[in-house]
mmCIF file of C-alpha atoms and ligand atoms in Angstrom:
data_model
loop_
_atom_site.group_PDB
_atom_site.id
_atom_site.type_symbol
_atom_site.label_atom_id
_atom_site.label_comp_id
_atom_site.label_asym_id
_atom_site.label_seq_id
_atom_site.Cartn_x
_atom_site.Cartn_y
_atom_site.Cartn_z
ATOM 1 C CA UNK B 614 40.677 71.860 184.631
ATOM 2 C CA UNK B 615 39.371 74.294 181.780
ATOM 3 C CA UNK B 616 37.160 77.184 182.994
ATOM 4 C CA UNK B 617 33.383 76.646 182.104
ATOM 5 C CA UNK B 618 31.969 78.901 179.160
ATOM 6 C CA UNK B 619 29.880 80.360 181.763
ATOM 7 C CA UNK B 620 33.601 80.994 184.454
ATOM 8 C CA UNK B 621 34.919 83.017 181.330
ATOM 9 C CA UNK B 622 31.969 85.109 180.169
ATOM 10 C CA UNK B 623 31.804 86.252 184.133
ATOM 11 C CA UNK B 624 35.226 86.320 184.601
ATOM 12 C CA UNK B 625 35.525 88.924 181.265
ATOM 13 C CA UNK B 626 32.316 90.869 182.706
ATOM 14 C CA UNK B 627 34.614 91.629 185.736
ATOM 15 C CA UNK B 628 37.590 92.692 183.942
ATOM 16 C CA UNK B 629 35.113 94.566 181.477
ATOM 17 C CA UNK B 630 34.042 96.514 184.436
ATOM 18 C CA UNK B 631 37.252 97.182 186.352
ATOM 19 C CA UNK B 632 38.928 98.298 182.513
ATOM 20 C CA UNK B 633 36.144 99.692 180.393
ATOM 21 C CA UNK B 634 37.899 103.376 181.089
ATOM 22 C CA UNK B 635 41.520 102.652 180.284
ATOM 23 C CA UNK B 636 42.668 104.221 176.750
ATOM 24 C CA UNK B 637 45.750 105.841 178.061
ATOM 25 C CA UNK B 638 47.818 103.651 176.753
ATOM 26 C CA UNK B 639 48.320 104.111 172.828
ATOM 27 C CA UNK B 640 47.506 100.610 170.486
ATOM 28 C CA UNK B 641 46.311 99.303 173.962
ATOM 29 C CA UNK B 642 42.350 99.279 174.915
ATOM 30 C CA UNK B 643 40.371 96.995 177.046
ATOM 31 C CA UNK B 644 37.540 96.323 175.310
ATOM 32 C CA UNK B 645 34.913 93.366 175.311
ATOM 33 C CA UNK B 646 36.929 90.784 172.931
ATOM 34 C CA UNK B 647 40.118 92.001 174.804
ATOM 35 C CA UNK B 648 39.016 90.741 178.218
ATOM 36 C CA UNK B 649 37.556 87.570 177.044
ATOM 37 C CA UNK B 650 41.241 86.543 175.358
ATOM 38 C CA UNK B 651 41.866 87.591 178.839
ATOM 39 C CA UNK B 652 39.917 85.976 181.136
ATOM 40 C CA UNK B 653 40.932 82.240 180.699
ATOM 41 C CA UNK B 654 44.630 83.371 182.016
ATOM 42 C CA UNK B 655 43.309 85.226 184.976
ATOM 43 C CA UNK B 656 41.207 82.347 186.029
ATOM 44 C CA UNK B 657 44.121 80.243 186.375
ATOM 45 C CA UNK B 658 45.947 82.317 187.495
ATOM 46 C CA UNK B 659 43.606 83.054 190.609
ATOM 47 C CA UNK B 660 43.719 79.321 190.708
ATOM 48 C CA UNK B 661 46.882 78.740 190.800
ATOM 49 C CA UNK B 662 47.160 81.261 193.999
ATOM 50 C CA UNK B 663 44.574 79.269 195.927
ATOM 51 C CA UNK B 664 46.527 76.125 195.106
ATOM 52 C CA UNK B 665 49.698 77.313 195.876
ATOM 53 C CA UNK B 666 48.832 79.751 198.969
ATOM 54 C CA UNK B 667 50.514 82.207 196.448
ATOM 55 C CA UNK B 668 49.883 86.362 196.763
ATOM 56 C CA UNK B 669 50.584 88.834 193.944
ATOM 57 C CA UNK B 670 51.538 92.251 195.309
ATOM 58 C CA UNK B 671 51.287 94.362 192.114
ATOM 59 C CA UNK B 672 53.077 97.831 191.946
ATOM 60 C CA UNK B 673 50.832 100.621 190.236
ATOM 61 C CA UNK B 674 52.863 101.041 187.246
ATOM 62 C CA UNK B 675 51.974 97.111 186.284
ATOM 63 C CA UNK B 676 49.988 96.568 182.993
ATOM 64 C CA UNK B 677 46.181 96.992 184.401
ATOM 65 C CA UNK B 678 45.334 93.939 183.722
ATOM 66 C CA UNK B 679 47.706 92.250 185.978
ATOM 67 C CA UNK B 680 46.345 95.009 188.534
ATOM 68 C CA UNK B 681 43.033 94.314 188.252
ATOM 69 C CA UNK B 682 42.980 90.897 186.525
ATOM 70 C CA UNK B 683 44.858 88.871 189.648
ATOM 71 C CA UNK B 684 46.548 91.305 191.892
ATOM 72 C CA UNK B 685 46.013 91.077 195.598
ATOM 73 C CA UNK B 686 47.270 94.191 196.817
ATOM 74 C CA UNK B 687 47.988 97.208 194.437
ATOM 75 C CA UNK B 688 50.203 100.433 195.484
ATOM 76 C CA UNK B 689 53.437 102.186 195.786
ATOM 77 C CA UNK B 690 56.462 100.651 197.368
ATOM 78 C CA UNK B 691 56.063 101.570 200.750
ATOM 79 C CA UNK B 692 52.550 99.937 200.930
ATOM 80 C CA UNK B 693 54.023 96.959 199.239
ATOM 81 C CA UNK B 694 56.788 96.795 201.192
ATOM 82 C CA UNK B 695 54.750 96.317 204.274
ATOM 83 C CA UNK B 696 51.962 94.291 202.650
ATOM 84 C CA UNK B 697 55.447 91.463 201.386
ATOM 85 C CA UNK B 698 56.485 92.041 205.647
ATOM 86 C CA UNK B 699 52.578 91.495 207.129
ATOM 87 C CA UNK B 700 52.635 88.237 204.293
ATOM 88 C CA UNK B 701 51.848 84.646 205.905
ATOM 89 C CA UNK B 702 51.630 83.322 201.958
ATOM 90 C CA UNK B 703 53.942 80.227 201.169
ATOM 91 C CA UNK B 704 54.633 81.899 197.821
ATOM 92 C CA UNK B 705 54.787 85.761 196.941
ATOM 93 C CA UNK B 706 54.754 86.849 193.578
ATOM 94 C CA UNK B 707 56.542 90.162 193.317
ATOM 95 C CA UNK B 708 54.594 91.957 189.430
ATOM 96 C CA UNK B 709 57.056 95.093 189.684
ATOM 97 C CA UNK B 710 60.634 95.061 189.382
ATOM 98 C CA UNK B 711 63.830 92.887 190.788
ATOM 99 C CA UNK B 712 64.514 95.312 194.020
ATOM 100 C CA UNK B 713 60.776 95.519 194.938
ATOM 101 C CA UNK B 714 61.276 91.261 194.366
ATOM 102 C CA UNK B 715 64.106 91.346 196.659
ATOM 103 C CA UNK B 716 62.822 94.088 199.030
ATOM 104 C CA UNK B 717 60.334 91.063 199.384
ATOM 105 C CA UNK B 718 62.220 88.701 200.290
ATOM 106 C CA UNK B 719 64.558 90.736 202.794
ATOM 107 C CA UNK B 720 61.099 91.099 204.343
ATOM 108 C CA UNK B 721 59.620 87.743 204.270
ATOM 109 C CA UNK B 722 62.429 85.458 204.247
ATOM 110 C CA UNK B 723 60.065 82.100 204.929
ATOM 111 C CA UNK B 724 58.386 82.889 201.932
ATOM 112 C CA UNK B 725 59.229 81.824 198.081
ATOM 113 C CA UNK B 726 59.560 85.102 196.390
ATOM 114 C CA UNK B 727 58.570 85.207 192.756
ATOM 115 C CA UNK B 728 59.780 87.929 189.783
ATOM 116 C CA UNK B 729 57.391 87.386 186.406
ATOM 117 C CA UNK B 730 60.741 88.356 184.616
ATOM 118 C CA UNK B 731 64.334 88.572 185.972
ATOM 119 C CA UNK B 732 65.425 91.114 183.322
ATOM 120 C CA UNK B 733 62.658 93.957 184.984
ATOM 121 C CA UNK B 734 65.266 96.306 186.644
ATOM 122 C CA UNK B 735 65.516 99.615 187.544
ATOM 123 C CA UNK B 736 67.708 102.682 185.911
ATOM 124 C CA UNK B 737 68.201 103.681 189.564
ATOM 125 C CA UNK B 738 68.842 100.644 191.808
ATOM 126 C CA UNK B 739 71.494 99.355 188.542
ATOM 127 C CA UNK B 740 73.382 102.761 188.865
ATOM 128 C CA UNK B 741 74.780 101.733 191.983
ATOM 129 C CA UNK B 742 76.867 98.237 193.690
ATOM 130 C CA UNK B 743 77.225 97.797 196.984
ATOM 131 C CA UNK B 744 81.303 98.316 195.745
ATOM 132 C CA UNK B 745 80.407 101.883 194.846
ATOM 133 C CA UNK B 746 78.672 102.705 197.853
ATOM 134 C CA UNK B 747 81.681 101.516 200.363
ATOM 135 C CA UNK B 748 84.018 103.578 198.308
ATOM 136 C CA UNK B 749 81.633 106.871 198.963
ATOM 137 C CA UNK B 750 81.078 105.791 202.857
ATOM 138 C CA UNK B 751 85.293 106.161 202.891
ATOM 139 C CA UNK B 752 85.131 109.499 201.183
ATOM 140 C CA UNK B 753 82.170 110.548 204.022
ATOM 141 C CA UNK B 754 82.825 109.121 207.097
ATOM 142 C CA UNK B 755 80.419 110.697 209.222
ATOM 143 C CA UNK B 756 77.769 110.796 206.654
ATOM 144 C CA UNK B 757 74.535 109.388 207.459
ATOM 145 C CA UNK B 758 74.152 106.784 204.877
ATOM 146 C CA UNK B 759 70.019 107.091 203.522
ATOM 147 C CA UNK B 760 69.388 105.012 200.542
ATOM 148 C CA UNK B 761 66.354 105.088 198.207
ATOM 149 C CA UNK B 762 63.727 101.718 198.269
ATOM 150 C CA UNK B 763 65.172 102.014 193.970
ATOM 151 C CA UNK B 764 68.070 100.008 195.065
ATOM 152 C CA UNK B 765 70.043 96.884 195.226
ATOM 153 C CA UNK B 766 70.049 94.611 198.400
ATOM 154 C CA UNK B 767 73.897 95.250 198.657
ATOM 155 C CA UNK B 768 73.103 99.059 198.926
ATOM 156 C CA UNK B 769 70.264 98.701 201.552
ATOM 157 C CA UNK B 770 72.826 96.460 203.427
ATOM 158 C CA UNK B 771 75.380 99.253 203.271
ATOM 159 C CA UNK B 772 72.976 101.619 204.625
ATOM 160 C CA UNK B 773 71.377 103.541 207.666
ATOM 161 C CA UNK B 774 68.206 103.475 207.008
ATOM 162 C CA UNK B 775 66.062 103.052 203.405
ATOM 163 C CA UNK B 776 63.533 105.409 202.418
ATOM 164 C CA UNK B 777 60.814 105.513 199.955
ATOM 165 C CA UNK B 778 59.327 108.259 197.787
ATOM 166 C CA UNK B 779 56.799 108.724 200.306
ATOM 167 C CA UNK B 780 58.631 109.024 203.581
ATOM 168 C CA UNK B 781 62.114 110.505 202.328
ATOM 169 C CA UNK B 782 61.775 113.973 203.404
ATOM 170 C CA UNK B 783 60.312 113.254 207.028
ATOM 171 C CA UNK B 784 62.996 110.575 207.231
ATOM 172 C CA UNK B 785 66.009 112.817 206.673
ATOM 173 C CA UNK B 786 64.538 115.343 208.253
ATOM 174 C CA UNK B 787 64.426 113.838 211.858
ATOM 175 C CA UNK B 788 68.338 112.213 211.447
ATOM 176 C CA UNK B 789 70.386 113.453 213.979
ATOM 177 C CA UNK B 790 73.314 114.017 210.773
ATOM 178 C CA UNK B 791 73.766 116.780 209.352
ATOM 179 C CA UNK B 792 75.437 115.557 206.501
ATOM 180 C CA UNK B 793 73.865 112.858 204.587
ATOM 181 C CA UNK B 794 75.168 110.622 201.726
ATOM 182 C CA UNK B 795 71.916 109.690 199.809
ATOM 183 C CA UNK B 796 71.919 106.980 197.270
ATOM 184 C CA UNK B 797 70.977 106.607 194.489
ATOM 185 C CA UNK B 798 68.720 109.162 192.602
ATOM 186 C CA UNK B 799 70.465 112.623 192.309
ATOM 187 C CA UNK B 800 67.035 114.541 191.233
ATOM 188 C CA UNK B 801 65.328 113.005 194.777
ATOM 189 C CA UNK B 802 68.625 114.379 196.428
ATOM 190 C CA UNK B 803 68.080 117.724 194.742
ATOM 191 C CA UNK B 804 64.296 117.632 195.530
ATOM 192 C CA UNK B 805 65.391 116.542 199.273
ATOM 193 C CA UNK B 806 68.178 119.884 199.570
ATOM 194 C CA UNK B 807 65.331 122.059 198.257
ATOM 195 C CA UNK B 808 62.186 120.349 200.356
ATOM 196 C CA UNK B 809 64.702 120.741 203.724
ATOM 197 C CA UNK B 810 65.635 123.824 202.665
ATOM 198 C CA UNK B 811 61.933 124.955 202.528
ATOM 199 C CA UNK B 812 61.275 123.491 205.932
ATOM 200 C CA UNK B 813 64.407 125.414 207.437
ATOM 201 C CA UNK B 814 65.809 121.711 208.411
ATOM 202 C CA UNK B 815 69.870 122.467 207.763
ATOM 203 C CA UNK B 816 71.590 119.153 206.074
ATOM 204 C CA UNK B 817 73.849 118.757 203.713
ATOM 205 C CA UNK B 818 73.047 116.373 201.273
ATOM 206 C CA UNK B 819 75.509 113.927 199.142
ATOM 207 C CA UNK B 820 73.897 112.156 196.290
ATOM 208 C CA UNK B 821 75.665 109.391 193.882
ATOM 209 C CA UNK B 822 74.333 109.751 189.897
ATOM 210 C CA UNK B 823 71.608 107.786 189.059
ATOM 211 C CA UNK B 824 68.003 109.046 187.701
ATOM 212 C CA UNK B 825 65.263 107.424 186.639
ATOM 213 C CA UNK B 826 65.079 106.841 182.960
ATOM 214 C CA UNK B 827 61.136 107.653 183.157
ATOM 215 C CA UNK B 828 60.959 110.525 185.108
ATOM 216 C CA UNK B 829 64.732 112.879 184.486
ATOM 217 C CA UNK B 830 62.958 113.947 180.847
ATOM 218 C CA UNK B 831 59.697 115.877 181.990
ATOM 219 C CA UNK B 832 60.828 119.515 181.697
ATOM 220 C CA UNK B 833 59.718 122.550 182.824
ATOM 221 C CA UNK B 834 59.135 124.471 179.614
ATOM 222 C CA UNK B 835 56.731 121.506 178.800
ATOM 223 C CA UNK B 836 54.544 122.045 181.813
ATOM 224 C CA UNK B 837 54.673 125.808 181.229
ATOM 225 C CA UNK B 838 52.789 125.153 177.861
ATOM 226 C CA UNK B 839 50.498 123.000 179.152
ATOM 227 C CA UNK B 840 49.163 125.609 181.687
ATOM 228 C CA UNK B 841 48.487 127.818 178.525
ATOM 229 C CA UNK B 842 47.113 125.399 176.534
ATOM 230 C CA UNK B 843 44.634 124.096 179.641
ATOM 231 C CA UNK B 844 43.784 127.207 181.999
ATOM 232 C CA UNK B 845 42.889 125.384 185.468
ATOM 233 C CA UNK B 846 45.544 122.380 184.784
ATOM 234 C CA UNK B 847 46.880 120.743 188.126
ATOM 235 C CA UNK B 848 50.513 119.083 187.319
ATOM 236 C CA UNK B 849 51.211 116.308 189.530
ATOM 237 C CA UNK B 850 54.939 115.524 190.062
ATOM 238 C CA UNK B 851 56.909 112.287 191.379
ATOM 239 C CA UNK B 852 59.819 113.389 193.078
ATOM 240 C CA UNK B 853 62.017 111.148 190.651
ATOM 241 C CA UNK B 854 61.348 114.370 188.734
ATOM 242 C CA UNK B 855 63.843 117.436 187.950
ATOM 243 C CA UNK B 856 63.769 120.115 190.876
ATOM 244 C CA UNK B 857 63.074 122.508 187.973
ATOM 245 C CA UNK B 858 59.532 120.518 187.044
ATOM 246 C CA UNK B 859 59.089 119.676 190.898
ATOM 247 C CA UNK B 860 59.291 123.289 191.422
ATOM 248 C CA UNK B 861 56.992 124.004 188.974
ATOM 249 C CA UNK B 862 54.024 120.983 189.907
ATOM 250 C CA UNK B 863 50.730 121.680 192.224
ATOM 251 C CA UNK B 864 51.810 118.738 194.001
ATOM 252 C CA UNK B 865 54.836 116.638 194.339
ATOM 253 C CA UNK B 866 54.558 112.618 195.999
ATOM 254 C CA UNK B 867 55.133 108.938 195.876
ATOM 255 C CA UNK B 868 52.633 107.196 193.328
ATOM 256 C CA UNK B 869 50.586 106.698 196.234
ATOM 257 C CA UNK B 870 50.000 110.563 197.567
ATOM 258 C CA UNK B 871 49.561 111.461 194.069
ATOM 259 C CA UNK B 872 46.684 108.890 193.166
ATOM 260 C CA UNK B 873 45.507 110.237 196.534
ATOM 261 C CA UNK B 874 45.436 114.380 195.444
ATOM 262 C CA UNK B 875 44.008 113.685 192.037
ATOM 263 C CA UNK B 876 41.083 111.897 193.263
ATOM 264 C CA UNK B 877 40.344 114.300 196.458
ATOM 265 C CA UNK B 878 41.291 117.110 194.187
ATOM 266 C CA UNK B 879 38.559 119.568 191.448
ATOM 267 C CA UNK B 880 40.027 120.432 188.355
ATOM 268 C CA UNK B 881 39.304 120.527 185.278
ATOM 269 C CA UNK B 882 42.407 118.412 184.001
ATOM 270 C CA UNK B 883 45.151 116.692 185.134
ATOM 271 C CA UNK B 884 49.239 116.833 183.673
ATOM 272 C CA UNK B 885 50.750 113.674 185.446
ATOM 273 C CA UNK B 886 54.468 113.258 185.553
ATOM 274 C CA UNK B 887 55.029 109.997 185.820
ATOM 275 C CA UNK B 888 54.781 106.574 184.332
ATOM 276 C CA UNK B 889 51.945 105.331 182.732
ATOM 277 C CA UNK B 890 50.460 103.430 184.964
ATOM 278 C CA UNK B 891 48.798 105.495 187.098
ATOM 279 C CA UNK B 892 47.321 107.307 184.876
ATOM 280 C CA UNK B 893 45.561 104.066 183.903
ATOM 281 C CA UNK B 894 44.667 103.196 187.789
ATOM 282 C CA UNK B 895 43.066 106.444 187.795
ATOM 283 C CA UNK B 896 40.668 105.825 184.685
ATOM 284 C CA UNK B 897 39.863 102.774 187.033
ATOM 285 C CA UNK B 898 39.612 103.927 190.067
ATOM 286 C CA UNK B 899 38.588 108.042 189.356
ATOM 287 C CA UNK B 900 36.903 107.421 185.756
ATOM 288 C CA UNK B 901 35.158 110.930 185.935
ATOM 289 C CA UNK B 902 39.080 112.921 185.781
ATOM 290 C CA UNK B 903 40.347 114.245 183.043
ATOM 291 C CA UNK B 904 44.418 113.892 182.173
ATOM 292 C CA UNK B 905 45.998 115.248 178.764
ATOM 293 C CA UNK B 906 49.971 114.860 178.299
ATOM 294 C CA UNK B 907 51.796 111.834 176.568
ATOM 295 C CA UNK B 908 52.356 108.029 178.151
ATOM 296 C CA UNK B 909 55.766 107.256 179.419
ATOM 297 C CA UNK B 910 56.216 103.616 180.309
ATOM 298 C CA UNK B 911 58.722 101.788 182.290
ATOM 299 C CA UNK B 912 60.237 99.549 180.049
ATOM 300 C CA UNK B 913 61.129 97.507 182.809
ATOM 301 C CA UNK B 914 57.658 97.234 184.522
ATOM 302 C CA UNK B 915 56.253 96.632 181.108
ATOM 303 C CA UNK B 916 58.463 93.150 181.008
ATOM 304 C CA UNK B 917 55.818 92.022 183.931
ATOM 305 C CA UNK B 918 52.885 89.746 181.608
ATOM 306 C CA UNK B 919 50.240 87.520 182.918
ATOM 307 C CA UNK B 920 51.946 84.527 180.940
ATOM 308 C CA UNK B 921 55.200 84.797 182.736
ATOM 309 C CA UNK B 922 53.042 85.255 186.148
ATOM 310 C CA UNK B 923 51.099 81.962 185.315
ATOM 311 C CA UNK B 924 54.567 80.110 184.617
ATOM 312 C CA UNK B 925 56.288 81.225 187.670
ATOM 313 C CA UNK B 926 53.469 79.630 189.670
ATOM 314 C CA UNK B 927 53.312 76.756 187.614
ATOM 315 C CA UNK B 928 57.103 75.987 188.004
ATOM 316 C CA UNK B 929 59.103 79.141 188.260
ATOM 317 C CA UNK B 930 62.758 78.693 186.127
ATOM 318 C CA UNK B 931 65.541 79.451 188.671
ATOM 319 C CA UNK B 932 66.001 83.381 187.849
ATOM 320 C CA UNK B 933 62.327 83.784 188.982
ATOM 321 C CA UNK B 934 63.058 83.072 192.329
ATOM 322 C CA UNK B 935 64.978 85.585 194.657
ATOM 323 C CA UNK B 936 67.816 84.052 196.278
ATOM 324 C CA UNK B 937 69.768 86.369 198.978
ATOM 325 C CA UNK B 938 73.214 85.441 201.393
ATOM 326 C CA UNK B 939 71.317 85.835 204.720
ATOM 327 C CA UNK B 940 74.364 87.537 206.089
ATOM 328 C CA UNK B 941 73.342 90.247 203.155
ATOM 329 C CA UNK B 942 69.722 89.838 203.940
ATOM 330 C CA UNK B 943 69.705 90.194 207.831
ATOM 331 C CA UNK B 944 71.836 93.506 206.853
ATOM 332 C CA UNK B 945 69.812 95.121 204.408
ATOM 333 C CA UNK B 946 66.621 93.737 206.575
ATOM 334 C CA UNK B 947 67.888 96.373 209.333
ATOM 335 C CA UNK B 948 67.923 99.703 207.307
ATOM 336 C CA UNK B 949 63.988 98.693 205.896
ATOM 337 C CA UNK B 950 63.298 97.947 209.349
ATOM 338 C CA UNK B 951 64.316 101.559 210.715
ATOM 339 C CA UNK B 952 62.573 103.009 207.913
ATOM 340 C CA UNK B 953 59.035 101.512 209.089
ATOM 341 C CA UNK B 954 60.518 102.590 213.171
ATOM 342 C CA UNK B 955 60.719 106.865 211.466
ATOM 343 C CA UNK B 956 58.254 106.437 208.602
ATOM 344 C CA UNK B 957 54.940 108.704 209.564
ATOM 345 C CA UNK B 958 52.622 106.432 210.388
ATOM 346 C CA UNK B 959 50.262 107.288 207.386
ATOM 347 C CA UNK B 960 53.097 108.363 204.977
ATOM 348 C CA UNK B 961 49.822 109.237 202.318
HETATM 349 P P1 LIG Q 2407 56.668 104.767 194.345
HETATM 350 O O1 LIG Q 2407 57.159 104.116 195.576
HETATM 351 O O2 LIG Q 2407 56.292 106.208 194.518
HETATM 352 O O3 LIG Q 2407 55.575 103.971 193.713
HETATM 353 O O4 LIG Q 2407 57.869 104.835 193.285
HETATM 354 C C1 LIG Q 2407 58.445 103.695 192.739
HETATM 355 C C2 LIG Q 2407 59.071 103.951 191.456
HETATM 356 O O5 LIG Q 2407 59.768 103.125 190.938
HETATM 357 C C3 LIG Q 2407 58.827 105.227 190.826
HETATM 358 O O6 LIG Q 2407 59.484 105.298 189.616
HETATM 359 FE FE1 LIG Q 2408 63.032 102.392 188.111
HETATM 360 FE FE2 LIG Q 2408 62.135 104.586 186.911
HETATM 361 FE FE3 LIG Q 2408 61.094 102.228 186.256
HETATM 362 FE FE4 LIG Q 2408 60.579 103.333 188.669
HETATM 363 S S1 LIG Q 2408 59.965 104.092 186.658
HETATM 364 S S2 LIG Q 2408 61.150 101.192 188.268
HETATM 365 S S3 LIG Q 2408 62.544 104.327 189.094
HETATM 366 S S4 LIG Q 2408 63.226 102.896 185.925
#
């Protein structure tokens, strides 16, 4: 049934309110006539959820109106992660990429778990098959085998135990290993050697090659420049990031801790290293901060729309819906599973 005139002009105050501050974003703004085009979609779309006993778990870096417009639960992929685990929904609608999708379903394997688009991958989690990984394991034996959340369900079912950008140091740290084969972002690896390193925690640390195609081109020199350009600057690093910027950032974290330091932090302006998104949850959520530097997007994140969220829960097409062996499943299930047993218990 069409939304009244009077469902749409409420509807568009909302989303109005929630994205009046977003302008990171160049040729993108949220402004009055924007939401209203809006608004009819997000109205069926919530909808569509209640019908359906659908939930949409929405990762940060998601356009903001997806966020904001019909998202249930917004965060990094550790919060996600448990959020898809803690889900009783019949249907959950992953708006992220295809490993958070599957990291879903390993999760919540009663469940129907939706990707908006099956061509959203990952520069990290497609460096790597599960192939590639058993060949390293040979070459390591007694390696402890830690893989990053940024990966296929093949690799988590090769590994130990899975980490995610906000529990990987405490993880490794408290393996009894020494040596440690860590898949598959070499720049977290680095990070890892130099944050253990740091802590006086002795492990040797194996990576493969993969890097994120979002964060691997902040450099150092850049940051340096900023500083002089904007005396008081705080530079907020993921640890996707080179050890030469992380080395040079106020604070290094998942997308979760570092949404968390900018708002409980004074300054006068903000360099964030990272993708877009959060920079735009931020004008939401901590409108009164200031942040200069570029916007890198995720081309991959960006394939997430509200269209292809409102056709997967109308009828999804086949390559929406995440489909794992459950001999692969039960496997990969047990190294997310550890993770939660070491994770800190408020890994923000
Ligand atoms: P977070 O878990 O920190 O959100 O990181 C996910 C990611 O893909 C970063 O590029
Ligand atoms: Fe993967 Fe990088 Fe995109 Fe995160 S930002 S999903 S690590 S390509």
């Amino acid at each position: 049934m069409p939304a009244t005139d009077h469902a749409v002009e409420a509807e568009t105050e909302r989303l109005l309110r929630a994205l009046l501050h977003v302008d990171c974003e160049p040729g993108r703004q949220w402004n009055y006539e924007a939401c209203r085009r809006l608004a009819p979609l997000t109205l069926e779309i919530n909808a569509l959820k209640k019908e359906k006993d659908a939930v949409i778990l929405t990762h940060s870096y998601v356009a903001p109106e997806i966020i904001y417009g019909v998202g249930d639960f917004k965060g990094d992929s550790y919060f996600l992660s448990l959020k898809a685990r803690e889900s009783k929904a019949k249907i959950i609608v992953f708006a992220g990429v295809v490993f958070m999708g599957e990291t879903a379903k390993i999760l919540s394997p009663a469940a129907t778990v939706l990707v908006p688009d099956r061509g959203s991958g990952c520069s990290l989690a497609d460096s790597l098959t599960g192939d590639q990984l058993r060949q390293l394991k040979a070459a390591y034996p007694d390696a402890a085998v830690v893989c990053y959340i940024n990966s296929t369900a093949d690799v988590k079912a090769e590994s130990d135990v899975c980490v995610t950008s906000g529990n990987v140091y405490d993880i490794i740290a408290r393996l009894p290993q020494r040596r440690v084969l860590f898949v598959p972002d070499r720049l977290m690896g680095d990070n890892v050697r130099n944050e253990l390193k740091r802590r006086g925690i002795d492990k040797e640390i194996i990576t493969s090659d993969g890097t994120c195609i979002v964060h691997d081109v902040f450099d150092a020199q850049s940051v340096a420049d900023a500083r002089a350009r904007f005396p008081g600057l705080r530079v907020v690093a993921h640890p996707e990031c080179t050890p030469e910027v992380a080395a040079v950032a106020d604070f290094v974290g998942s997308t979760g801790a570092m949404m968390k330091y900018v708002k409980n932090t004074t300054a006068p302006y903000f360099l964030m290293l990272t993708e877009c998104g959060l920079v735009s949850r931020l004008q939401v959520e901590a409108p009164e901060k200031n942040f200069i530097g570029g916007c890198r997007l995720c081309p991959y994140m960006k394939l997430n729309s509200l269209e292809k969220i409102r056709d997967a829960l109308v009828s999804p097409r086949p390559e929406q819906i995440i489909t794992l062996d459950e001999d692969l499943r039960r496997r990969a299930a047990h190294s997310i599973e550890r993770m939660f047993a070491l994770a800190p218990a408020d890994p923000l």
